[in-house]
Amino acid sequence: MAELNASFTDAARAREAQRKLEALRAAAVRPDDGGMSLTATVDDAIVEQATRLIETHGGTAEWH
C-alpha cells in the first residue's frame, strides 16, 4: 500500500477526485479541512491509475 497526498486548486475538483478514488477502492480517503487536498491509502496495483485520476482533475500527487 502507498500513501497519496493530492493537492488541487479547486475544492470541487478535489471532491470529484475523492469520489472517484473511493470508487477505485482506495482506502481511508480523507479530505483536509479546507477541501483543497486529500490523503488516501492506495493499493500498489492502482497507483498509476490513481495518479492519472488526480492529474486529470487538475491536481498534483505526492506518494509516500
N, CA, C and O atoms as a Tripos MOL2 file, in Angstrom:
@<TRIPOS>MOLECULE
protein
  256   255    64     0     0
PROTEIN
NO_CHARGES

@<TRIPOS>ATOM
      1 N           0.8400   -1.1800    0.0000 N.3       1 MET1
      2 CA          0.0000    0.0000    0.0000 C.3       1 MET1
      3 C           0.8850    1.2430    0.0000 C.2       1 MET1
      4 O           1.9470    1.2780    0.6220 O.2       1 MET1
      5 N           0.4160    2.2560   -0.7140 N.am      2 ALA2
      6 CA          1.1270    3.5290   -0.7930 C.3       2 ALA2
      7 C           0.2120    4.6310   -0.2800 C.2       2 ALA2
      8 O          -1.0090    4.5490   -0.4090 O.2       2 ALA2
      9 N           0.8180    5.6650    0.3050 N.am      3 GLU3
     10 CA          0.0070    6.7880    0.7680 C.3       3 GLU3
     11 C           0.1250    7.9260   -0.2330 C.2       3 GLU3
     12 O           1.2230    8.3120   -0.6350 O.2       3 GLU3
     13 N          -1.0180    8.4520   -0.6230 N.am      4 LEU4
     14 CA         -1.1290    9.5330   -1.5890 C.3       4 LEU4
     15 C          -1.5210   10.8160   -0.8810 C.2       4 LEU4
     16 O          -2.4490   10.8290   -0.0720 O.2       4 LEU4
     17 N          -0.8130   11.8950   -1.1850 N.am      5 ASN5
     18 CA         -1.2240   13.2400   -0.7860 C.3       5 ASN5
     19 C          -1.4580   13.9950   -2.0860 C.2       5 ASN5
     20 O          -0.5470   14.1240   -2.9040 O.2       5 ASN5
     21 N          -2.6650   14.4890   -2.2790 N.am      6 ALA6
     22 CA         -3.0100   15.2000   -3.5050 C.3       6 ALA6
     23 C          -3.4920   16.6010   -3.1740 C.2       6 ALA6
     24 O          -4.2250   16.8070   -2.2070 O.2       6 ALA6
     25 N          -3.0710   17.5670   -3.9920 N.am      7 SER7
     26 CA         -3.4730   18.9630   -3.8200 C.3       7 SER7
     27 C          -4.1600   19.4420   -5.0840 C.2       7 SER7
     28 O          -3.7990   19.0490   -6.1940 O.2       7 SER7
     29 N          -5.1630   20.3030   -4.9000 N.am      8 PHE8
     30 CA         -5.9580   20.8240   -6.0070 C.3       8 PHE8
     31 C          -6.0970   22.3330   -5.8680 C.2       8 PHE8
     32 O          -5.9270   22.8810   -4.7790 O.2       8 PHE8
     33 N          -6.4090   23.0040   -6.9790 N.am      9 THR9
     34 CA         -6.6470   24.4440   -6.9490 C.3       9 THR9
     35 C          -8.1200   24.7530   -6.7490 C.2       9 THR9
     36 O          -8.4900   25.9120   -6.5610 O.2       9 THR9
     37 N          -8.9600   23.7350   -6.7870 N.am     10 ASP10
     38 CA        -10.4140   23.9100   -6.7080 C.3      10 ASP10
     39 C         -10.9980   22.8060   -5.8230 C.2      10 ASP10
     40 O         -10.7370   21.6240   -6.0490 O.2      10 ASP10
     41 N         -11.7830   23.1870   -4.8230 N.am     11 ALA11
     42 CA        -12.3660   22.2100   -3.9020 C.3      11 ALA11
     43 C         -13.3320   21.2600   -4.6030 C.2      11 ALA11
     44 O         -13.4380   20.0970   -4.2140 O.2      11 ALA11
     45 N         -14.0370   21.7320   -5.6270 N.am     12 ALA12
     46 CA        -14.9740   20.8660   -6.3530 C.3      12 ALA12
     47 C         -14.2240   19.7470   -7.0680 C.2      12 ALA12
     48 O         -14.6880   18.6070   -7.0960 O.2      12 ALA12
     49 N         -13.0760   20.0640   -7.6410 N.am     13 ARG13
     50 CA        -12.2600   19.0290   -8.3000 C.3      13 ARG13
     51 C         -11.7300   18.0290   -7.2750 C.2      13 ARG13
     52 O         -11.6580   16.8310   -7.5500 O.2      13 ARG13
     53 N         -11.3650   18.5180   -6.1110 N.am     14 ALA14
     54 CA        -10.8850   17.6310   -5.0490 C.3      14 ALA14
     55 C         -11.9840   16.6670   -4.6150 C.2      14 ALA14
     56 O         -11.7240   15.4820   -4.4060 O.2      14 ALA14
     57 N         -13.2130   17.1710   -4.4790 N.am     15 ARG15
     58 CA        -14.3370   16.3010   -4.0860 C.3      15 ARG15
     59 C         -14.6170   15.2450   -5.1510 C.2      15 ARG15
     60 O         -14.8780   14.0870   -4.8240 O.2      15 ARG15
     61 N         -14.5660   15.6370   -6.4170 N.am     16 GLU16
     62 CA        -14.7990   14.6800   -7.5050 C.3      16 GLU16
     63 C         -13.7060   13.6110   -7.5140 C.2      16 GLU16
     64 O         -13.9990   12.4260   -7.6750 O.2      16 GLU16
     65 N         -12.4560   14.0220   -7.3410 N.am     17 ALA17
     66 CA        -11.3560   13.0570   -7.2850 C.3      17 ALA17
     67 C         -11.5240   12.1230   -6.0920 C.2      17 ALA17
     68 O         -11.2440   10.9290   -6.1930 O.2      17 ALA17
     69 N         -11.9770   12.6600   -4.9650 N.am     18 GLN18
     70 CA        -12.2090   11.8260   -3.7830 C.3      18 GLN18
     71 C         -13.2340   10.7430   -4.0900 C.2      18 GLN18
     72 O         -13.0210    9.5750   -3.7660 O.2      18 GLN18
     73 N         -14.3410   11.1230   -4.7110 N.am     19 ARG19
     74 CA        -15.3770   10.1360   -5.0520 C.3      19 ARG19
     75 C         -14.8350    9.0580   -5.9870 C.2      19 ARG19
     76 O         -15.1390    7.8750   -5.8280 O.2      19 ARG19
     77 N         -14.0360    9.4740   -6.9570 N.am     20 LYS20
     78 CA        -13.5030    8.5010   -7.9130 C.3      20 LYS20
     79 C         -12.4500    7.6000   -7.2700 C.2      20 LYS20
     80 O         -12.3710    6.4150   -7.5960 O.2      20 LYS20
     81 N         -11.6460    8.1420   -6.3640 N.am     21 LEU21
     82 CA        -10.6910    7.2950   -5.6430 C.3      21 LEU21
     83 C         -11.4290    6.2580   -4.8050 C.2      21 LEU21
     84 O         -11.0110    5.1030   -4.7270 O.2      21 LEU21
     85 N         -12.5160    6.6700   -4.1850 N.am     22 GLU22
     86 CA        -13.3180    5.7200   -3.4080 C.3      22 GLU22
     87 C         -13.8930    4.6420   -4.3190 C.2      22 GLU22
     88 O         -13.9780    3.4820   -3.9180 O.2      22 GLU22
     89 N         -14.2860    5.0050   -5.5330 N.am     23 ALA23
     90 CA        -14.7940    4.0190   -6.4910 C.3      23 ALA23
     91 C         -13.6990    3.0420   -6.9110 C.2      23 ALA23
     92 O         -13.9830    1.8870   -7.2280 O.2      23 ALA23
     93 N         -12.4470    3.5050   -6.9150 N.am     24 LEU24
     94 CA        -11.3110    2.6220   -7.2150 C.3      24 LEU24
     95 C         -10.9510    1.7430   -6.0200 C.2      24 LEU24
     96 O         -10.0570    0.9000   -6.1000 O.2      24 LEU24
     97 N         -11.6480    1.9510   -4.9280 N.am     25 ARG25
     98 CA        -11.4350    1.2210   -3.6790 C.3      25 ARG25
     99 C         -10.1620    1.6190   -2.9510 C.2      25 ARG25
    100 O          -9.5320    0.8050   -2.2770 O.2      25 ARG25
    101 N          -9.7960    2.8900   -3.1000 N.am     26 ALA26
    102 CA         -8.7050    3.4120   -2.2810 C.3      26 ALA26
    103 C          -9.1960    3.4080   -0.8360 C.2      26 ALA26
    104 O         -10.3630    3.6960   -0.5680 O.2      26 ALA26
    105 N          -8.3110    3.0860    0.0780 N.am     27 ALA27
    106 CA         -8.6920    3.0000    1.4910 C.3      27 ALA27
    107 C          -8.4680    4.3480    2.1700 C.2      27 ALA27
    108 O          -7.5710    5.1040    1.7990 O.2      27 ALA27
    109 N          -9.2790    4.6270    3.1450 N.am     28 ALA28
    110 CA         -9.0940    5.7820    4.0340 C.3      28 ALA28
    111 C          -8.8500    7.0820    3.2770 C.2      28 ALA28
    112 O          -7.8450    7.7510    3.5170 O.2      28 ALA28
    113 N          -9.7400    7.4480    2.3780 N.am     29 VAL29
    114 CA         -9.6310    8.7220    1.6680 C.3      29 VAL29
    115 C         -10.1080    9.8170    2.6150 C.2      29 VAL29
    116 O         -11.2620    9.8190    3.0450 O.2      29 VAL29
    117 N          -9.2040   10.7540    2.9380 N.am     30 ARG30
    118 CA         -9.5110   11.8040    3.9070 C.3      30 ARG30
    119 C          -9.2240   13.1810    3.3100 C.2      30 ARG30
    120 O          -8.0760   13.4810    2.9840 O.2      30 ARG30
    121 N         -10.2500   14.0200    3.1610 N.am     31 PRO31
    122 CA        -10.0010   15.3900    2.7060 C.3      31 PRO31
    123 C          -9.4340   16.2270    3.8500 C.2      31 PRO31
    124 O          -9.6520   15.9090    5.0190 O.2      31 PRO31
    125 N          -8.7080   17.2930    3.5200 N.am     32 ASP32
    126 CA         -8.2480   18.1930    4.5780 C.3      32 ASP32
    127 C          -9.3780   19.1530    4.9420 C.2      32 ASP32
    128 O         -10.4350   19.1360    4.3120 O.2      32 ASP32
    129 N          -9.1610   19.9770    5.9430 N.am     33 ASP33
    130 CA        -10.1990   20.8840    6.4350 C.3      33 ASP33
    131 C         -10.6440   21.9020    5.3930 C.2      33 ASP33
    132 O         -11.8170   22.2760    5.3650 O.2      33 ASP33
    133 N          -9.7380   22.3560    4.5400 N.am     34 GLY34
    134 CA        -10.0810   23.3580    3.5410 C.3      34 GLY34
    135 C         -10.6980   22.7860    2.2780 C.2      34 GLY34
    136 O         -11.2230   23.5330    1.4520 O.2      34 GLY34
    137 N         -10.6410   21.4700    2.1200 N.am     35 GLY35
    138 CA        -11.2240   20.8310    0.9520 C.3      35 GLY35
    139 C         -10.4050   20.9260   -0.3130 C.2      35 GLY35
    140 O         -10.8790   20.5450   -1.3820 O.2      35 GLY35
    141 N          -9.1720   21.4310   -0.2170 N.am     36 MET36
    142 CA         -8.3370   21.6010   -1.4010 C.3      36 MET36
    143 C          -7.2900   20.5000   -1.5560 C.2      36 MET36
    144 O          -6.5380   20.4930   -2.5300 O.2      36 MET36
    145 N          -7.2370   19.5740   -0.6050 N.am     37 SER37
    146 CA         -6.3010   18.4600   -0.7070 C.3      37 SER37
    147 C          -6.8890   17.2520    0.0030 C.2      37 SER37
    148 O          -7.8650   17.3510    0.7460 O.2      37 SER37
    149 N          -6.2630   16.1070   -0.2510 N.am     38 LEU38
    150 CA         -6.7270   14.8790    0.3810 C.3      38 LEU38
    151 C          -5.5750   13.9180    0.5540 C.2      38 LEU38
    152 O          -4.5310   14.0480   -0.0840 O.2      38 LEU38
    153 N          -5.7810   12.9570    1.4240 N.am     39 THR39
    154 CA         -4.8310   11.8840    1.6730 C.3      39 THR39
    155 C          -5.5790   10.5770    1.5160 C.2      39 THR39
    156 O          -6.7290   10.4560    1.9390 O.2      39 THR39
    157 N          -4.9230    9.5910    0.9040 N.am     40 ALA40
    158 CA         -5.5590    8.2870    0.7190 C.3      40 ALA40
    159 C          -4.5070    7.1950    0.7730 C.2      40 ALA40
    160 O          -3.3420    7.4180    0.4440 O.2      40 ALA40
    161 N          -4.9280    6.0250    1.1890 N.am     41 THR41
    162 CA         -4.0890    4.8370    1.1340 C.3      41 THR41
    163 C          -4.5300    4.0580   -0.0930 C.2      41 THR41
    164 O          -5.7070    3.7280   -0.2420 O.2      41 THR41
    165 N          -3.5750    3.7650   -0.9730 N.am     42 VAL42
    166 CA         -3.8850    3.1830   -2.2760 C.3      42 VAL42
    167 C          -3.1220    1.8800   -2.4530 C.2      42 VAL42
    168 O          -1.9290    1.8080   -2.1580 O.2      42 VAL42
    169 N          -3.8010    0.8630   -2.9310 N.am     43 ASP43
    170 CA         -3.1610   -0.4110   -3.2300 C.3      43 ASP43
    171 C          -2.1240   -0.2000   -4.3320 C.2      43 ASP43
    172 O          -2.3520    0.5730   -5.2630 O.2      43 ASP43
    173 N          -0.9980   -0.8780   -4.2260 N.am     44 ASP44
    174 CA          0.0700   -0.7380   -5.2130 C.3      44 ASP44
    175 C          -0.4050   -0.9980   -6.6410 C.2      44 ASP44
    176 O           0.1490   -0.4330   -7.5850 O.2      44 ASP44
    177 N          -1.4080   -1.8320   -6.8130 N.am     45 ALA45
    178 CA         -1.9000   -2.1910   -8.1440 C.3      45 ALA45
    179 C          -2.5960   -1.0310   -8.8580 C.2      45 ALA45
    180 O          -2.7450   -1.0640  -10.0790 O.2      45 ALA45
    181 N          -3.0240   -0.0020   -8.1120 N.am     46 ILE46
    182 CA         -3.7400    1.1050   -8.7570 C.3      46 ILE46
    183 C          -3.0280    2.4470   -8.6100 C.2      46 ILE46
    184 O          -3.6430    3.4940   -8.8140 O.2      46 ILE46
    185 N          -1.7530    2.4340   -8.2630 N.am     47 VAL47
    186 CA         -1.0080    3.6830   -8.0810 C.3      47 VAL47
    187 C          -1.0070    4.5120   -9.3660 C.2      47 VAL47
    188 O          -1.2930    5.7080   -9.3200 O.2      47 VAL47
    189 N          -0.6940    3.9040  -10.5010 N.am     48 GLU48
    190 CA         -0.6530    4.6460  -11.7640 C.3      48 GLU48
    191 C          -2.0250    5.1870  -12.1290 C.2      48 GLU48
    192 O          -2.1450    6.3290  -12.5720 O.2      48 GLU48
    193 N          -3.0500    4.3850  -11.9480 N.am     49 GLN49
    194 CA         -4.4130    4.8130  -12.2520 C.3      49 GLN49
    195 C          -4.8250    5.9770  -11.3450 C.2      49 GLN49
    196 O          -5.4490    6.9330  -11.8050 O.2      49 GLN49
    197 N          -4.4820    5.8980  -10.0820 N.am     50 ALA50
    198 CA         -4.8100    6.9760   -9.1430 C.3      50 ALA50
    199 C          -4.0620    8.2600   -9.5010 C.2      50 ALA50
    200 O          -4.6200    9.3520   -9.3940 O.2      50 ALA50
    201 N          -2.8110    8.1350   -9.9220 N.am     51 THR51
    202 CA         -2.0370    9.3080  -10.3330 C.3      51 THR51
    203 C          -2.6930    9.9920  -11.5230 C.2      51 THR51
    204 O          -2.8520   11.2130  -11.5260 O.2      51 THR51
    205 N          -3.0750    9.2210  -12.5310 N.am     52 ARG52
    206 CA         -3.7570    9.7910  -13.7020 C.3      52 ARG52
    207 C          -5.0640   10.4620  -13.3010 C.2      52 ARG52
    208 O          -5.3950   11.5350  -13.8060 O.2      52 ARG52
    209 N          -5.8050    9.8350  -12.3990 N.am     53 LEU53
    210 CA         -7.0720   10.4000  -11.9390 C.3      53 LEU53
    211 C          -6.8430   11.7730  -11.3050 C.2      53 LEU53
    212 O          -7.5590   12.7260  -11.6140 O.2      53 LEU53
    213 N          -5.8600   11.8760  -10.4320 N.am     54 ILE54
    214 CA         -5.5570   13.1450   -9.7680 C.3      54 ILE54
    215 C          -5.1600   14.1970  -10.8040 C.2      54 ILE54
    216 O          -5.6530   15.3240  -10.7650 O.2      54 ILE54
    217 N          -4.2760   13.8350  -11.7250 N.am     55 GLU55
    218 CA         -3.8190   14.7830  -12.7390 C.3      55 GLU55
    219 C          -4.9520   15.2020  -13.6700 C.2      55 GLU55
    220 O          -5.0150   16.3630  -14.0750 O.2      55 GLU55
    221 N          -5.8430   14.2840  -14.0150 N.am     56 THR56
    222 CA         -6.9890   14.5920  -14.8680 C.3      56 THR56
    223 C          -7.8980   15.6240  -14.2160 C.2      56 THR56
    224 O          -8.5380   16.4190  -14.9060 O.2      56 THR56
    225 N          -7.9560   15.6140  -12.8980 N.am     57 HIS57
    226 CA         -8.8080   16.5520  -12.1670 C.3      57 HIS57
    227 C          -8.0480   17.8150  -11.7470 C.2      57 HIS57
    228 O          -8.5080   18.5670  -10.8880 O.2      57 HIS57
    229 N          -6.8850   18.0410  -12.3580 N.am     58 GLY58
    230 CA         -6.1370   19.2720  -12.1140 C.3      58 GLY58
    231 C          -5.3180   19.2810  -10.8490 C.2      58 GLY58
    232 O          -4.9070   20.3440  -10.3840 O.2      58 GLY58
    233 N          -5.0710   18.1140  -10.2810 N.am     59 GLY59
    234 CA         -4.3150   18.0340   -9.0390 C.3      59 GLY59
    235 C          -2.8890   17.5660   -9.2430 C.2      59 GLY59
    236 O          -2.4970   17.1620  -10.3380 O.2      59 GLY59
    237 N          -2.1300   17.6280   -8.1790 N.am     60 THR60
    238 CA         -0.7820   17.0780   -8.1560 C.3      60 THR60
    239 C          -0.7300   16.0090   -7.0720 C.2      60 THR60
    240 O          -1.3400   16.1510   -6.0120 O.2      60 THR60
    241 N          -0.0010   14.9500   -7.3510 N.am     61 ALA61
    242 CA          0.0680   13.8130   -6.4310 C.3      61 ALA61
    243 C           1.4860   13.6380   -5.9070 C.2      61 ALA61
    244 O           2.4580   13.7380   -6.6560 O.2      61 ALA61
    245 N           1.5850   13.3780   -4.6210 N.am     62 GLU62
    246 CA          2.8490   13.0110   -3.9840 C.3      62 GLU62
    247 C           2.6360   11.6690   -3.3170 C.2      62 GLU62
    248 O           1.6340   11.4540   -2.6350 O.2      62 GLU62
    249 N           3.5830   10.7680   -3.5170 N.am     63 TRP63
    250 CA          3.4710    9.4110   -2.9650 C.3      63 TRP63
    251 C           4.4890    9.2070   -1.8610 C.2      63 TRP63
    252 O           5.6220    9.6830   -1.9350 O.2      63 TRP63
    253 N           4.0550    8.4820   -0.8300 N.am     64 HIS64
    254 CA          4.9340    8.1660    0.3140 C.3      64 HIS64
    255 C           4.8760    6.6840    0.5800 C.2      64 HIS64
    256 O           5.5360    6.1950    1.4970 O.2      64 HIS64
@<TRIPOS>BOND
     1     1     2 1
     2     2     3 1
     3     3     4 2
     4     3     5 am
     5     5     6 1
     6     6     7 1
     7     7     8 2
     8     7     9 am
     9     9    10 1
    10    10    11 1
    11    11    12 2
    12    11    13 am
    13    13    14 1
    14    14    15 1
    15    15    16 2
    16    15    17 am
    17    17    18 1
    18    18    19 1
    19    19    20 2
    20    19    21 am
    21    21    22 1
    22    22    23 1
    23    23    24 2
    24    23    25 am
    25    25    26 1
    26    26    27 1
    27    27    28 2
    28    27    29 am
    29    29    30 1
    30    30    31 1
    31    31    32 2
    32    31    33 am
    33    33    34 1
    34    34    35 1
    35    35    36 2
    36    35    37 am
    37    37    38 1
    38    38    39 1
    39    39    40 2
    40    39    41 am
    41    41    42 1
    42    42    43 1
    43    43    44 2
    44    43    45 am
    45    45    46 1
    46    46    47 1
    47    47    48 2
    48    47    49 am
    49    49    50 1
    50    50    51 1
    51    51    52 2
    52    51    53 am
    53    53    54 1
    54    54    55 1
    55    55    56 2
    56    55    57 am
    57    57    58 1
    58    58    59 1
    59    59    60 2
    60    59    61 am
    61    61    62 1
    62    62    63 1
    63    63    64 2
    64    63    65 am
    65    65    66 1
    66    66    67 1
    67    67    68 2
    68    67    69 am
    69    69    70 1
    70    70    71 1
    71    71    72 2
    72    71    73 am
    73    73    74 1
    74    74    75 1
    75    75    76 2
    76    75    77 am
    77    77    78 1
    78    78    79 1
    79    79    80 2
    80    79    81 am
    81    81    82 1
    82    82    83 1
    83    83    84 2
    84    83    85 am
    85    85    86 1
    86    86    87 1
    87    87    88 2
    88    87    89 am
    89    89    90 1
    90    90    91 1
    91    91    92 2
    92    91    93 am
    93    93    94 1
    94    94    95 1
    95    95    96 2
    96    95    97 am
    97    97    98 1
    98    98    99 1
    99    99   100 2
   100    99   101 am
   101   101   102 1
   102   102   103 1
   103   103   104 2
   104   103   105 am
   105   105   106 1
   106   106   107 1
   107   107   108 2
   108   107   109 am
   109   109   110 1
   110   110   111 1
   111   111   112 2
   112   111   113 am
   113   113   114 1
   114   114   115 1
   115   115   116 2
   116   115   117 am
   117   117   118 1
   118   118   119 1
   119   119   120 2
   120   119   121 am
   121   121   122 1
   122   122   123 1
   123   123   124 2
   124   123   125 am
   125   125   126 1
   126   126   127 1
   127   127   128 2
   128   127   129 am
   129   129   130 1
   130   130   131 1
   131   131   132 2
   132   131   133 am
   133   133   134 1
   134   134   135 1
   135   135   136 2
   136   135   137 am
   137   137   138 1
   138   138   139 1
   139   139   140 2
   140   139   141 am
   141   141   142 1
   142   142   143 1
   143   143   144 2
   144   143   145 am
   145   145   146 1
   146   146   147 1
   147   147   148 2
   148   147   149 am
   149   149   150 1
   150   150   151 1
   151   151   152 2
   152   151   153 am
   153   153   154 1
   154   154   155 1
   155   155   156 2
   156   155   157 am
   157   157   158 1
   158   158   159 1
   159   159   160 2
   160   159   161 am
   161   161   162 1
   162   162   163 1
   163   163   164 2
   164   163   165 am
   165   165   166 1
   166   166   167 1
   167   167   168 2
   168   167   169 am
   169   169   170 1
   170   170   171 1
   171   171   172 2
   172   171   173 am
   173   173   174 1
   174   174   175 1
   175   175   176 2
   176   175   177 am
   177   177   178 1
   178   178   179 1
   179   179   180 2
   180   179   181 am
   181   181   182 1
   182   182   183 1
   183   183   184 2
   184   183   185 am
   185   185   186 1
   186   186   187 1
   187   187   188 2
   188   187   189 am
   189   189   190 1
   190   190   191 1
   191   191   192 2
   192   191   193 am
   193   193   194 1
   194   194   195 1
   195   195   196 2
   196   195   197 am
   197   197   198 1
   198   198   199 1
   199   199   200 2
   200   199   201 am
   201   201   202 1
   202   202   203 1
   203   203   204 2
   204   203   205 am
   205   205   206 1
   206   206   207 1
   207   207   208 2
   208   207   209 am
   209   209   210 1
   210   210   211 1
   211   211   212 2
   212   211   213 am
   213   213   214 1
   214   214   215 1
   215   215   216 2
   216   215   217 am
   217   217   218 1
   218   218   219 1
   219   219   220 2
   220   219   221 am
   221   221   222 1
   222   222   223 1
   223   223   224 2
   224   223   225 am
   225   225   226 1
   226   226   227 1
   227   227   228 2
   228   227   229 am
   229   229   230 1
   230   230   231 1
   231   231   232 2
   232   231   233 am
   233   233   234 1
   234   234   235 1
   235   235   236 2
   236   235   237 am
   237   237   238 1
   238   238   239 1
   239   239   240 2
   240   239   241 am
   241   241   242 1
   242   242   243 1
   243   243   244 2
   244   243   245 am
   245   245   246 1
   246   246   247 1
   247   247   248 2
   248   247   249 am
   249   249   250 1
   250   250   251 1
   251   251   252 2
   252   251   253 am
   253   253   254 1
   254   254   255 1
   255   255   256 2
@<TRIPOS>SUBSTRUCTURE
     1 MET1         2 RESIDUE 1 A MET
     2 ALA2         6 RESIDUE 1 A ALA
     3 GLU3        10 RESIDUE 1 A GLU
     4 LEU4        14 RESIDUE 1 A LEU
     5 ASN5        18 RESIDUE 1 A ASN
     6 ALA6        22 RESIDUE 1 A ALA
     7 SER7        26 RESIDUE 1 A SER
     8 PHE8        30 RESIDUE 1 A PHE
     9 THR9        34 RESIDUE 1 A THR
    10 ASP10       38 RESIDUE 1 A ASP
    11 ALA11       42 RESIDUE 1 A ALA
    12 ALA12       46 RESIDUE 1 A ALA
    13 ARG13       50 RESIDUE 1 A ARG
    14 ALA14       54 RESIDUE 1 A ALA
    15 ARG15       58 RESIDUE 1 A ARG
    16 GLU16       62 RESIDUE 1 A GLU
    17 ALA17       66 RESIDUE 1 A ALA
    18 GLN18       70 RESIDUE 1 A GLN
    19 ARG19       74 RESIDUE 1 A ARG
    20 LYS20       78 RESIDUE 1 A LYS
    21 LEU21       82 RESIDUE 1 A LEU
    22 GLU22       86 RESIDUE 1 A GLU
    23 ALA23       90 RESIDUE 1 A ALA
    24 LEU24       94 RESIDUE 1 A LEU
    25 ARG25       98 RESIDUE 1 A ARG
    26 ALA26      102 RESIDUE 1 A ALA
    27 ALA27      106 RESIDUE 1 A ALA
    28 ALA28      110 RESIDUE 1 A ALA
    29 VAL29      114 RESIDUE 1 A VAL
    30 ARG30      118 RESIDUE 1 A ARG
    31 PRO31      122 RESIDUE 1 A PRO
    32 ASP32      126 RESIDUE 1 A ASP
    33 ASP33      130 RESIDUE 1 A ASP
    34 GLY34      134 RESIDUE 1 A GLY
    35 GLY35      138 RESIDUE 1 A GLY
    36 MET36      142 RESIDUE 1 A MET
    37 SER37      146 RESIDUE 1 A SER
    38 LEU38      150 RESIDUE 1 A LEU
    39 THR39      154 RESIDUE 1 A THR
    40 ALA40      158 RESIDUE 1 A ALA
    41 THR41      162 RESIDUE 1 A THR
    42 VAL42      166 RESIDUE 1 A VAL
    43 ASP43      170 RESIDUE 1 A ASP
    44 ASP44      174 RESIDUE 1 A ASP
    45 ALA45      178 RESIDUE 1 A ALA
    46 ILE46      182 RESIDUE 1 A ILE
    47 VAL47      186 RESIDUE 1 A VAL
    48 GLU48      190 RESIDUE 1 A GLU
    49 GLN49      194 RESIDUE 1 A GLN
    50 ALA50      198 RESIDUE 1 A ALA
    51 THR51      202 RESIDUE 1 A THR
    52 ARG52      206 RESIDUE 1 A ARG
    53 LEU53      210 RESIDUE 1 A LEU
    54 ILE54      214 RESIDUE 1 A ILE
    55 GLU55      218 RESIDUE 1 A GLU
    56 THR56      222 RESIDUE 1 A THR
    57 HIS57      226 RESIDUE 1 A HIS
    58 GLY58      230 RESIDUE 1 A GLY
    59 GLY59      234 RESIDUE 1 A GLY
    60 THR60      238 RESIDUE 1 A THR
    61 ALA61      242 RESIDUE 1 A ALA
    62 GLU62      246 RESIDUE 1 A GLU
    63 TRP63      250 RESIDUE 1 A TRP
    64 HIS64      254 RESIDUE 1 A HIS
